[in-house]
Every structure is written in structure tokens, then in C-alpha cells.
JSON list of C-alpha atoms and ligand atoms in Angstrom, two decimals:
[
{"chain": "W", "resi": 1, "resn": "MET", "atom": "CA", "xyz": [-17.50, 4.48, 0.28]},
{"chain": "W", "resi": 2, "resn": "ALA", "atom": "CA", "xyz": [-16.83, 5.62, -3.17]},
{"chain": "W", "resi": 3, "resn": "GLU", "atom": "CA", "xyz": [-17.21, 2.53, -5.30]},
{"chain": "W", "resi": 4, "resn": "HIS", "atom": "CA", "xyz": [-13.80, 3.20, -6.98]},
{"chain": "W", "resi": 5, "resn": "VAL", "atom": "CA", "xyz": [-11.44, 3.31, -4.12]},
{"chain": "W", "resi": 6, "resn": "ASP", "atom": "CA", "xyz": [-7.36, 3.91, -4.35]},
{"chain": "W", "resi": 7, "resn": "PRO", "atom": "CA", "xyz": [-5.32, 1.76, -1.50]},
{"chain": "W", "resi": 8, "resn": "GLU", "atom": "CA", "xyz": [-2.27, 4.62, -3.03]},
{"chain": "W", "resi": 9, "resn": "GLY", "atom": "CA", "xyz": [-4.03, 7.30, -4.26]},
{"chain": "W", "resi": 10, "resn": "PRO", "atom": "CA", "xyz": [-6.71, 9.09, -6.36]},
{"chain": "W", "resi": 11, "resn": "GLY", "atom": "CA", "xyz": [-7.95, 7.27, -8.94]},
{"chain": "W", "resi": 12, "resn": "PRO", "atom": "CA", "xyz": [-7.54, 7.82, -12.49]},
{"chain": "W", "resi": 13, "resn": "ASP", "atom": "CA", "xyz": [-12.01, 8.75, -12.68]},
{"chain": "W", "resi": 14, "resn": "GLU", "atom": "CA", "xyz": [-11.64, 11.54, -9.85]},
{"chain": "W", "resi": 15, "resn": "ALA", "atom": "CA", "xyz": [-11.02, 14.79, -10.88]},
{"chain": "W", "resi": 16, "resn": "PRO", "atom": "CA", "xyz": [-7.47, 15.49, -9.96]},
{"chain": "W", "resi": 17, "resn": "PRO", "atom": "CA", "xyz": [-7.17, 17.90, -6.60]},
{"chain": "W", "resi": 18, "resn": "PRO", "atom": "CA", "xyz": [-5.27, 20.96, -7.53]},
{"chain": "W", "resi": 19, "resn": "LEU", "atom": "CA", "xyz": [-1.71, 20.81, -7.38]},
{"chain": "W", "resi": 20, "resn": "ASP", "atom": "CA", "xyz": [0.96, 23.25, -7.24]},
{"chain": "W", "resi": 21, "resn": "PRO", "atom": "CA", "xyz": [3.79, 22.63, -9.53]},
{"chain": "W", "resi": 22, "resn": "GLU", "atom": "CA", "xyz": [5.42, 22.42, -5.71]},
{"chain": "W", "resi": 23, "resn": "THR", "atom": "CA", "xyz": [3.35, 19.70, -4.86]},
{"chain": "W", "resi": 24, "resn": "LEU", "atom": "CA", "xyz": [3.54, 17.89, -7.97]},
{"chain": "W", "resi": 25, "resn": "ALA", "atom": "CA", "xyz": [7.39, 18.00, -7.30]},
{"chain": "W", "resi": 26, "resn": "ARG", "atom": "CA", "xyz": [7.91, 16.51, -4.07]},
{"chain": "W", "resi": 27, "resn": "ARG", "atom": "CA", "xyz": [4.74, 14.29, -5.18]},
{"chain": "W", "resi": 28, "resn": "ASP", "atom": "CA", "xyz": [7.37, 13.01, -7.98]},
{"chain": "W", "resi": 29, "resn": "GLU", "atom": "CA", "xyz": [10.66, 12.91, -6.05]},
{"chain": "W", "resi": 30, "resn": "ALA", "atom": "CA", "xyz": [9.10, 11.04, -3.57]},
{"chain": "W", "resi": 31, "resn": "LEU", "atom": "CA", "xyz": [7.72, 8.24, -6.17]},
{"chain": "W", "resi": 32, "resn": "ARG", "atom": "CA", "xyz": [11.01, 8.17, -7.56]},
{"chain": "W", "resi": 33, "resn": "GLN", "atom": "CA", "xyz": [12.07, 6.67, -4.27]},
{"chain": "W", "resi": 34, "resn": "VAL", "atom": "CA", "xyz": [9.98, 4.44, -3.95]},
{"chain": "W", "resi": 35, "resn": "ARG", "atom": "CA", "xyz": [10.58, 0.12, -5.77]},
{"chain": "W", "resi": 36, "resn": "ARG", "atom": "CA", "xyz": [8.63, -0.35, -8.82]},
{"chain": "W", "resi": 37, "resn": "PHE", "atom": "CA", "xyz": [7.26, -3.44, -10.53]},
{"chain": "W", "resi": 38, "resn": "GLY", "atom": "CA", "xyz": [10.11, -5.61, -11.78]},
{"chain": "W", "resi": 39, "resn": "ASP", "atom": "CA", "xyz": [11.87, -4.78, -8.60]},
{"chain": "W", "resi": 40, "resn": "PRO", "atom": "CA", "xyz": [12.48, -7.97, -6.52]},
{"chain": "W", "resi": 41, "resn": "ILE", "atom": "CA", "xyz": [11.25, -6.86, -3.25]},
{"chain": "W", "resi": 42, "resn": "LEU", "atom": "CA", "xyz": [8.19, -5.85, -4.19]},
{"chain": "W", "resi": 43, "resn": "ARG", "atom": "CA", "xyz": [8.23, -10.14, -4.51]},
{"chain": "W", "resi": 44, "resn": "ALA", "atom": "CA", "xyz": [10.23, -11.63, -1.26]},
{"chain": "W", "resi": 45, "resn": "THR", "atom": "CA", "xyz": [8.17, -11.76, 2.01]},
{"chain": "W", "resi": 46, "resn": "ALA", "atom": "CA", "xyz": [8.82, -9.19, 4.66]},
{"chain": "W", "resi": 47, "resn": "ARG", "atom": "CA", "xyz": [11.28, -9.95, 7.80]},
{"chain": "W", "resi": 48, "resn": "PRO", "atom": "CA", "xyz": [9.33, -10.47, 11.07]},
{"chain": "W", "resi": 49, "resn": "VAL", "atom": "CA", "xyz": [10.46, -7.15, 12.85]},
{"chain": "W", "resi": 50, "resn": "ASP", "atom": "CA", "xyz": [12.41, -8.08, 16.53]},
{"chain": "W", "resi": 51, "resn": "ARG", "atom": "CA", "xyz": [13.34, -4.12, 17.49]},
{"chain": "W", "resi": 52, "resn": "PHE", "atom": "CA", "xyz": [11.12, -1.76, 18.32]},
{"chain": "W", "resi": 53, "resn": "ASP", "atom": "CA", "xyz": [13.73, 0.85, 19.35]},
{"chain": "W", "resi": 54, "resn": "ASP", "atom": "CA", "xyz": [14.47, 4.28, 17.46]},
{"chain": "W", "resi": 55, "resn": "ALA", "atom": "CA", "xyz": [16.00, 3.17, 13.88]},
{"chain": "W", "resi": 56, "resn": "LEU", "atom": "CA", "xyz": [12.33, 1.30, 13.74]},
{"chain": "W", "resi": 57, "resn": "ARG", "atom": "CA", "xyz": [10.65, 4.78, 15.03]},
{"chain": "W", "resi": 58, "resn": "GLU", "atom": "CA", "xyz": [12.75, 6.38, 12.54]},
{"chain": "W", "resi": 59, "resn": "GLU", "atom": "CA", "xyz": [11.40, 4.22, 9.74]},
{"chain": "W", "resi": 60, "resn": "VAL", "atom": "CA", "xyz": [8.12, 4.95, 10.55]},
{"chain": "W", "resi": 61, "resn": "HIS", "atom": "CA", "xyz": [8.74, 7.89, 10.21]},
{"chain": "W", "resi": 62, "resn": "GLN", "atom": "CA", "xyz": [9.93, 8.37, 6.76]},
{"chain": "W", "resi": 63, "resn": "MET", "atom": "CA", "xyz": [7.39, 6.24, 5.02]},
{"chain": "W", "resi": 64, "resn": "THR", "atom": "CA", "xyz": [5.16, 8.28, 6.99]},
{"chain": "W", "resi": 65, "resn": "ALA", "atom": "CA", "xyz": [6.77, 11.72, 4.79]},
{"chain": "W", "resi": 66, "resn": "LEU", "atom": "CA", "xyz": [7.33, 9.73, 2.28]},
{"chain": "W", "resi": 67, "resn": "MET", "atom": "CA", "xyz": [3.72, 9.40, 1.64]},
{"chain": "W", "resi": 68, "resn": "HIS", "atom": "CA", "xyz": [2.72, 11.95, 2.16]},
{"chain": "W", "resi": 69, "resn": "ASP", "atom": "CA", "xyz": [4.46, 13.28, -0.28]},
{"chain": "W", "resi": 70, "resn": "ALA", "atom": "CA", "xyz": [3.41, 11.35, -2.56]},
{"chain": "W", "resi": 71, "resn": "LEU", "atom": "CA", "xyz": [0.07, 11.45, -1.82]},
{"chain": "W", "resi": 72, "resn": "GLY", "atom": "CA", "xyz": [-0.53, 8.16, -1.08]},
{"chain": "W", "resi": 73, "resn": "ILE", "atom": "CA", "xyz": [-2.55, 6.48, 1.68]},
{"chain": "W", "resi": 74, "resn": "GLY", "atom": "CA", "xyz": [-0.88, 3.45, 2.02]},
{"chain": "W", "resi": 75, "resn": "LEU", "atom": "CA", "xyz": [3.20, 1.80, 2.43]},
{"chain": "W", "resi": 76, "resn": "ALA", "atom": "CA", "xyz": [4.45, -0.95, 2.94]},
{"chain": "W", "resi": 77, "resn": "ALA", "atom": "CA", "xyz": [8.15, -0.91, 4.37]},
{"chain": "W", "resi": 78, "resn": "PRO", "atom": "CA", "xyz": [9.45, -3.56, 1.03]},
{"chain": "W", "resi": 79, "resn": "GLN", "atom": "CA", "xyz": [7.96, -0.64, -1.51]},
{"chain": "W", "resi": 80, "resn": "VAL", "atom": "CA", "xyz": [11.27, 1.46, -0.31]},
{"chain": "W", "resi": 81, "resn": "GLY", "atom": "CA", "xyz": [13.38, -1.37, 0.18]},
{"chain": "W", "resi": 82, "resn": "ILE", "atom": "CA", "xyz": [12.88, -2.10, 3.79]},
{"chain": "W", "resi": 83, "resn": "SER", "atom": "CA", "xyz": [12.61, -5.95, 3.97]},
{"chain": "W", "resi": 84, "resn": "HIS", "atom": "CA", "xyz": [10.01, -5.11, 7.48]},
{"chain": "W", "resi": 85, "resn": "ARG", "atom": "CA", "xyz": [6.93, -6.20, 8.62]},
{"chain": "W", "resi": 86, "resn": "LEU", "atom": "CA", "xyz": [5.66, -2.59, 8.66]},
{"chain": "W", "resi": 87, "resn": "LEU", "atom": "CA", "xyz": [3.32, -0.84, 7.24]},
{"chain": "W", "resi": 88, "resn": "VAL", "atom": "CA", "xyz": [1.43, 2.92, 7.25]},
{"chain": "W", "resi": 89, "resn": "TYR", "atom": "CA", "xyz": [-1.82, 4.31, 6.72]},
{"chain": "W", "resi": 90, "resn": "ARG", "atom": "CA", "xyz": [-3.96, 7.03, 7.20]},
{"chain": "W", "resi": 91, "resn": "VAL", "atom": "CA", "xyz": [-7.44, 6.83, 5.15]},
{"chain": "W", "resi": 92, "resn": "ALA", "atom": "CA", "xyz": [-7.89, 10.69, 5.76]},
{"chain": "W", "resi": 93, "resn": "PRO", "atom": "CA", "xyz": [-6.24, 13.24, 4.43]},
{"chain": "W", "resi": 94, "resn": "ASP", "atom": "CA", "xyz": [-6.03, 15.36, 7.51]},
{"chain": "W", "resi": 95, "resn": "GLY", "atom": "CA", "xyz": [-6.51, 12.20, 9.69]},
{"chain": "W", "resi": 96, "resn": "PRO", "atom": "CA", "xyz": [-3.96, 10.51, 11.76]},
{"chain": "W", "resi": 97, "resn": "VAL", "atom": "CA", "xyz": [-0.82, 8.12, 10.32]},
{"chain": "W", "resi": 98, "resn": "ALA", "atom": "CA", "xyz": [-1.72, 4.53, 11.46]},
{"chain": "W", "resi": 99, "resn": "ALA", "atom": "CA", "xyz": [1.64, 2.12, 11.61]},
{"chain": "W", "resi": 100, "resn": "LEU", "atom": "CA", "xyz": [1.30, -1.21, 11.89]},
{"chain": "W", "resi": 101, "resn": "VAL", "atom": "CA", "xyz": [4.16, -3.65, 12.65]},
{"chain": "W", "resi": 102, "resn": "ASN", "atom": "CA", "xyz": [3.65, -7.17, 12.56]},
{"chain": "W", "resi": 103, "resn": "PRO", "atom": "CA", "xyz": [0.04, -7.46, 10.64]},
{"chain": "W", "resi": 104, "resn": "GLN", "atom": "CA", "xyz": [-2.14, -10.37, 11.26]},
{"chain": "W", "resi": 105, "resn": "VAL", "atom": "CA", "xyz": [-5.33, -10.88, 10.10]},
{"chain": "W", "resi": 106, "resn": "GLU", "atom": "CA", "xyz": [-7.30, -12.89, 12.67]},
{"chain": "W", "resi": 107, "resn": "TRP", "atom": "CA", "xyz": [-10.43, -12.65, 11.22]},
{"chain": "W", "resi": 108, "resn": "SER", "atom": "CA", "xyz": [-12.03, -10.89, 7.81]},
{"chain": "W", "resi": 109, "resn": "SER", "atom": "CA", "xyz": [-15.57, -11.30, 6.30]},
{"chain": "W", "resi": 110, "resn": "ARG", "atom": "CA", "xyz": [-17.17, -13.61, 4.22]},
{"chain": "W", "resi": 111, "resn": "GLU", "atom": "CA", "xyz": [-18.65, -10.60, 2.66]},
{"chain": "W", "resi": 112, "resn": "GLU", "atom": "CA", "xyz": [-16.85, -8.79, -0.31]},
{"chain": "W", "resi": 113, "resn": "GLU", "atom": "CA", "xyz": [-16.53, -6.20, -2.96]},
{"chain": "W", "resi": 114, "resn": "VAL", "atom": "CA", "xyz": [-14.98, -5.05, -6.01]},
{"chain": "W", "resi": 115, "resn": "ALA", "atom": "CA", "xyz": [-13.31, -1.82, -5.85]},
{"chain": "W", "resi": 116, "resn": "GLU", "atom": "CA", "xyz": [-10.01, -0.78, -8.49]},
{"chain": "W", "resi": 117, "resn": "GLU", "atom": "CA", "xyz": [-6.40, -0.60, -6.63]},
{"chain": "W", "resi": 118, "resn": "GLY", "atom": "CA", "xyz": [-3.95, 1.87, -7.72]},
{"chain": "W", "resi": 119, "resn": "CYS", "atom": "CA", "xyz": [-0.46, 1.03, -6.55]},
{"chain": "W", "resi": 120, "resn": "LEU", "atom": "CA", "xyz": [2.84, 2.73, -5.59]},
{"chain": "W", "resi": 121, "resn": "SER", "atom": "CA", "xyz": [4.88, 1.16, -7.02]},
{"chain": "W", "resi": 122, "resn": "LEU", "atom": "CA", "xyz": [2.25, 0.11, -10.10]},
{"chain": "W", "resi": 123, "resn": "PRO", "atom": "CA", "xyz": [2.54, 3.76, -12.12]},
{"chain": "W", "resi": 124, "resn": "ALA", "atom": "CA", "xyz": [-1.30, 4.42, -13.76]},
{"chain": "W", "resi": 125, "resn": "VAL", "atom": "CA", "xyz": [-2.02, 1.06, -13.30]},
{"chain": "W", "resi": 126, "resn": "HIS", "atom": "CA", "xyz": [-6.06, 0.27, -11.69]},
{"chain": "W", "resi": 127, "resn": "VAL", "atom": "CA", "xyz": [-7.57, -3.30, -11.63]},
{"chain": "W", "resi": 128, "resn": "GLU", "atom": "CA", "xyz": [-10.63, -4.38, -10.26]},
{"chain": "W", "resi": 129, "resn": "VAL", "atom": "CA", "xyz": [-9.48, -6.68, -6.33]},
{"chain": "W", "resi": 130, "resn": "LYS", "atom": "CA", "xyz": [-12.12, -8.04, -5.09]},
{"chain": "W", "resi": 131, "resn": "ARG", "atom": "CA", "xyz": [-11.59, -8.49, -0.76]},
{"chain": "W", "resi": 132, "resn": "PRO", "atom": "CA", "xyz": [-13.41, -9.18, 2.83]},
{"chain": "W", "resi": 133, "resn": "VAL", "atom": "CA", "xyz": [-15.50, -5.64, 3.54]},
{"chain": "W", "resi": 134, "resn": "HIS", "atom": "CA", "xyz": [-14.37, -6.06, 7.06]},
{"chain": "W", "resi": 135, "resn": "VAL", "atom": "CA", "xyz": [-10.88, -7.68, 8.72]},
{"chain": "W", "resi": 136, "resn": "ARG", "atom": "CA", "xyz": [-10.18, -7.27, 12.40]},
{"chain": "W", "resi": 137, "resn": "VAL", "atom": "CA", "xyz": [-6.23, -7.54, 12.66]},
{"chain": "W", "resi": 138, "resn": "ARG", "atom": "CA", "xyz": [-4.33, -7.88, 15.30]},
{"chain": "W", "resi": 139, "resn": "ALA", "atom": "CA", "xyz": [-0.46, -5.97, 15.08]},
{"chain": "W", "resi": 140, "resn": "ARG", "atom": "CA", "xyz": [1.96, -3.80, 17.47]},
{"chain": "W", "resi": 141, "resn": "ASP", "atom": "CA", "xyz": [2.55, 0.08, 16.94]},
{"chain": "W", "resi": 142, "resn": "GLU", "atom": "CA", "xyz": [6.30, 0.73, 16.20]},
{"chain": "W", "resi": 143, "resn": "HIS", "atom": "CA", "xyz": [6.65, 1.48, 20.25]},
{"chain": "W", "resi": 144, "resn": "GLY", "atom": "CA", "xyz": [5.64, -2.78, 20.57]},
{"chain": "W", "resi": 145, "resn": "GLU", "atom": "CA", "xyz": [1.73, -2.57, 21.69]},
{"chain": "W", "resi": 146, "resn": "GLU", "atom": "CA", "xyz": [-0.74, -4.76, 21.18]},
{"chain": "W", "resi": 147, "resn": "ILE", "atom": "CA", "xyz": [-2.90, -3.47, 19.26]},
{"chain": "W", "resi": 148, "resn": "LEU", "atom": "CA", "xyz": [-6.04, -5.02, 17.82]},
{"chain": "W", "resi": 149, "resn": "VAL", "atom": "CA", "xyz": [-7.88, -3.05, 14.45]},
{"chain": "W", "resi": 150, "resn": "GLU", "atom": "CA", "xyz": [-11.06, -3.38, 12.56]},
{"chain": "W", "resi": 151, "resn": "ALA", "atom": "CA", "xyz": [-11.80, -1.89, 9.86]},
{"chain": "W", "resi": 152, "resn": "SER", "atom": "CA", "xyz": [-14.81, -1.77, 7.09]},
{"chain": "W", "resi": 153, "resn": "GLY", "atom": "CA", "xyz": [-14.51, -0.90, 3.26]},
{"chain": "W", "resi": 154, "resn": "LEU", "atom": "CA", "xyz": [-11.50, 1.54, 2.42]},
{"chain": "W", "resi": 155, "resn": "GLU", "atom": "CA", "xyz": [-10.09, 0.98, 5.50]},
{"chain": "W", "resi": 156, "resn": "ALA", "atom": "CA", "xyz": [-10.43, -2.34, 5.63]},
{"chain": "W", "resi": 157, "resn": "ARG", "atom": "CA", "xyz": [-8.73, -2.60, 2.02]},
{"chain": "W", "resi": 158, "resn": "VAL", "atom": "CA", "xyz": [-6.07, -0.44, 2.66]},
{"chain": "W", "resi": 159, "resn": "ILE", "atom": "CA", "xyz": [-4.64, -2.91, 5.71]},
{"chain": "W", "resi": 160, "resn": "GLN", "atom": "CA", "xyz": [-5.28, -6.14, 3.19]},
{"chain": "W", "resi": 161, "resn": "HIS", "atom": "CA", "xyz": [-3.42, -4.48, 0.35]},
{"chain": "W", "resi": 162, "resn": "GLU", "atom": "CA", "xyz": [-0.30, -3.66, 2.24]},
{"chain": "W", "resi": 163, "resn": "ILE", "atom": "CA", "xyz": [-0.50, -7.27, 4.02]},
{"chain": "W", "resi": 164, "resn": "ASP", "atom": "CA", "xyz": [-0.29, -7.97, 0.56]},
{"chain": "W", "resi": 165, "resn": "HIS", "atom": "CA", "xyz": [2.78, -6.27, -0.02]},
{"chain": "W", "resi": 166, "resn": "LEU", "atom": "CA", "xyz": [4.66, -7.59, 3.24]},
{"chain": "W", "resi": 167, "resn": "ASP", "atom": "CA", "xyz": [4.24, -11.48, 1.30]},
{"chain": "W", "resi": 168, "resn": "GLY", "atom": "CA", "xyz": [5.33, -10.72, -1.93]},
{"chain": "W", "resi": 169, "resn": "VAL", "atom": "CA", "xyz": [1.49, -10.27, -2.87]},
{"chain": "W", "resi": 170, "resn": "LEU", "atom": "CA", "xyz": [0.18, -7.39, -5.65]},
{"chain": "W", "resi": 171, "resn": "VAL", "atom": "CA", "xyz": [-2.71, -6.65, -7.33]},
{"chain": "W", "resi": 172, "resn": "LEU", "atom": "CA", "xyz": [-2.10, -8.00, -9.81]},
{"chain": "W", "resi": 173, "resn": "ASP", "atom": "CA", "xyz": [-2.23, -11.05, -8.65]},
{"chain": "W", "resi": 174, "resn": "ARG", "atom": "CA", "xyz": [-5.31, -10.22, -7.24]},
{"chain": "W", "resi": 175, "resn": "THR", "atom": "CA", "xyz": [-7.17, -9.47, -10.68]},
{"chain": "W", "resi": 176, "resn": "SER", "atom": "CA", "xyz": [-8.38, -10.53, -13.58]},
{"chain": "W", "resi": 177, "resn": "ARG", "atom": "CA", "xyz": [-6.37, -12.68, -16.00]},
{"chain": "W", "resi": 178, "resn": "ASP", "atom": "CA", "xyz": [-7.41, -10.04, -18.67]},
{"chain": "W", "resi": 179, "resn": "GLN", "atom": "CA", "xyz": [-6.26, -6.78, -16.58]},
{"chain": "W", "resi": 180, "resn": "ARG", "atom": "CA", "xyz": [-3.56, -8.45, -15.18]},
{"chain": "W", "resi": 181, "resn": "LYS", "atom": "CA", "xyz": [-2.39, -8.67, -19.32]},
{"chain": "W", "resi": 182, "resn": "GLN", "atom": "CA", "xyz": [-2.94, -5.41, -19.95]},
{"chain": "W", "resi": 183, "resn": "ALA", "atom": "CA", "xyz": [-1.69, -4.16, -16.89]},
{"chain": "W", "resi": 184, "resn": "VAL", "atom": "CA", "xyz": [2.06, -6.12, -17.15]},
{"chain": "W", "resi": 185, "resn": "ARG", "atom": "CA", "xyz": [1.88, -4.16, -20.70]},
{"chain": "W", "resi": 186, "resn": "ALA", "atom": "CA", "xyz": [0.70, -0.91, -19.55]},
{"chain": "W", "resi": 187, "resn": "LEU", "atom": "CA", "xyz": [3.78, -1.23, -17.19]},
{"chain": "W", "resi": 188, "resn": "ARG", "atom": "CA", "xyz": [6.23, -2.63, -20.17]},
{"chain": "W", "resi": 189, "resn": "GLU", "atom": "CA", "xyz": [5.31, 0.20, -22.55]},
{"chain": "W", "resi": 190, "resn": "ARG", "atom": "CA", "xyz": [6.04, 2.68, -20.15]},
{"chain": "W", "resi": 191, "resn": "GLU", "atom": "CA", "xyz": [8.85, 1.34, -18.59]},
{"chain": "W", "resi": 192, "resn": "ALA", "atom": "CA", "xyz": [10.44, 1.00, -22.73]},
{"chain": "W", "resi": 193, "resn": "ALA", "atom": "CA", "xyz": [9.11, 4.89, -23.27]},
{"chain": "W", "resi": 194, "resn": "GLN", "atom": "CA", "xyz": [11.26, 6.74, -19.79]},
{"chain": "W", "resi": 195, "resn": "VAL", "atom": "CA", "xyz": [14.28, 4.47, -20.71]},
{"chain": "W", "resi": 196, "resn": "ALA", "atom": "CA", "xyz": [14.31, 5.34, -24.23]},
{"chain": "Y", "resi": 1, "resn": "NI", "atom": "NI1", "xyz": [0.30, -1.37, -3.28]}
]
């Protein structure tokens, strides 16, 4: 795993992938549907899912499509305005998408690692976050089947980042005071520039 990982998109010091205008337009449209920093749902504790029905599977379907269009590798339901303990992720660009419902970290390693993270809800922000390298997570899939995920490296990081979203926690809360201050200032400036 590279030092620089970004749970929800390509990092700033990676060469940007060659994107055609259509892909870019689709990404921008997808990003417009993602709740941004300042939206109270990003700070709320999401509700456990208790019905594994077609509506839930439709949420998974929509979130997967949005994550794909936004060129992200993880997305949590609160980021699309749904207060559900549900997340989707795909670590390998062409790999399968996993949906975790009501995920719970059952075990995490004492070994930790620092890496830079971004977030679709925090445009242009990248901050260093220290997290356990390995985790074991119990969850259900979108059909209600129990699943156990043993993840390491980038996959473990993405899962932890997305579970944080279900608890109203953002990467800003997990970085140094200096990086947080800088990031919040950048977010406010960006907001002001877009309003003006
Ligand atoms: Ni995020």
C-alpha cells in the first residue's frame, strides 16, 4: 500500500488519471449530490438498519452508482442524506463493490499507520490520519446475511473511515490540531469563493 492513500478519491500528489470531459461532468454531477461539511447529517449518529428490503437494496444500488461516478472508493449513507448504518466501498478500481450494513469493528490491531485521507464531503481536503492497520468487522450484507470482513491496509482504512461517518465523525476529528485548522480554513474559503 502506498503511503498516500485516499479513502474517497485520488490524492493530490498522484498524477490525475486522464479524464475525458464526459467523466468529469459525471463526477461533478455526482459530487453535487454528496452532502458537504456543514450539513448536520454528517455530524449525526446514523440509525441501525432493521429492514433488509428492496428499498435498502435500492439505496445500495444508488450509492454504488454515485460512488462510481464520483470516482470515490467509499461512501457512507449519511453522505447522501440517508441516516442508515450502511456503507459501500470498492478498493480495486474494477473489483467488486462491498456493502456493509450495521458494521461493527470487532477487533482492531494495535499496529497503526499514518496516511493522508480525503473525503467526498470535504472537497480538496487531505489530512493525515492514524488508524489501526488491520481490522475485523462484523456486518450484514444488503440481503441480511451476516458477513465477517478481515481487512488490512487500504481496505481497513476505507472501512474505518466510512464507519466513522456513521457515527458523525470526520477525518478533521482524527488529525492534528494544525491540520484541522488549515483544512477548516480552506473549506470556508472555498465556500466563500463559490457563494461570491
Ligand atoms: Ni468521507
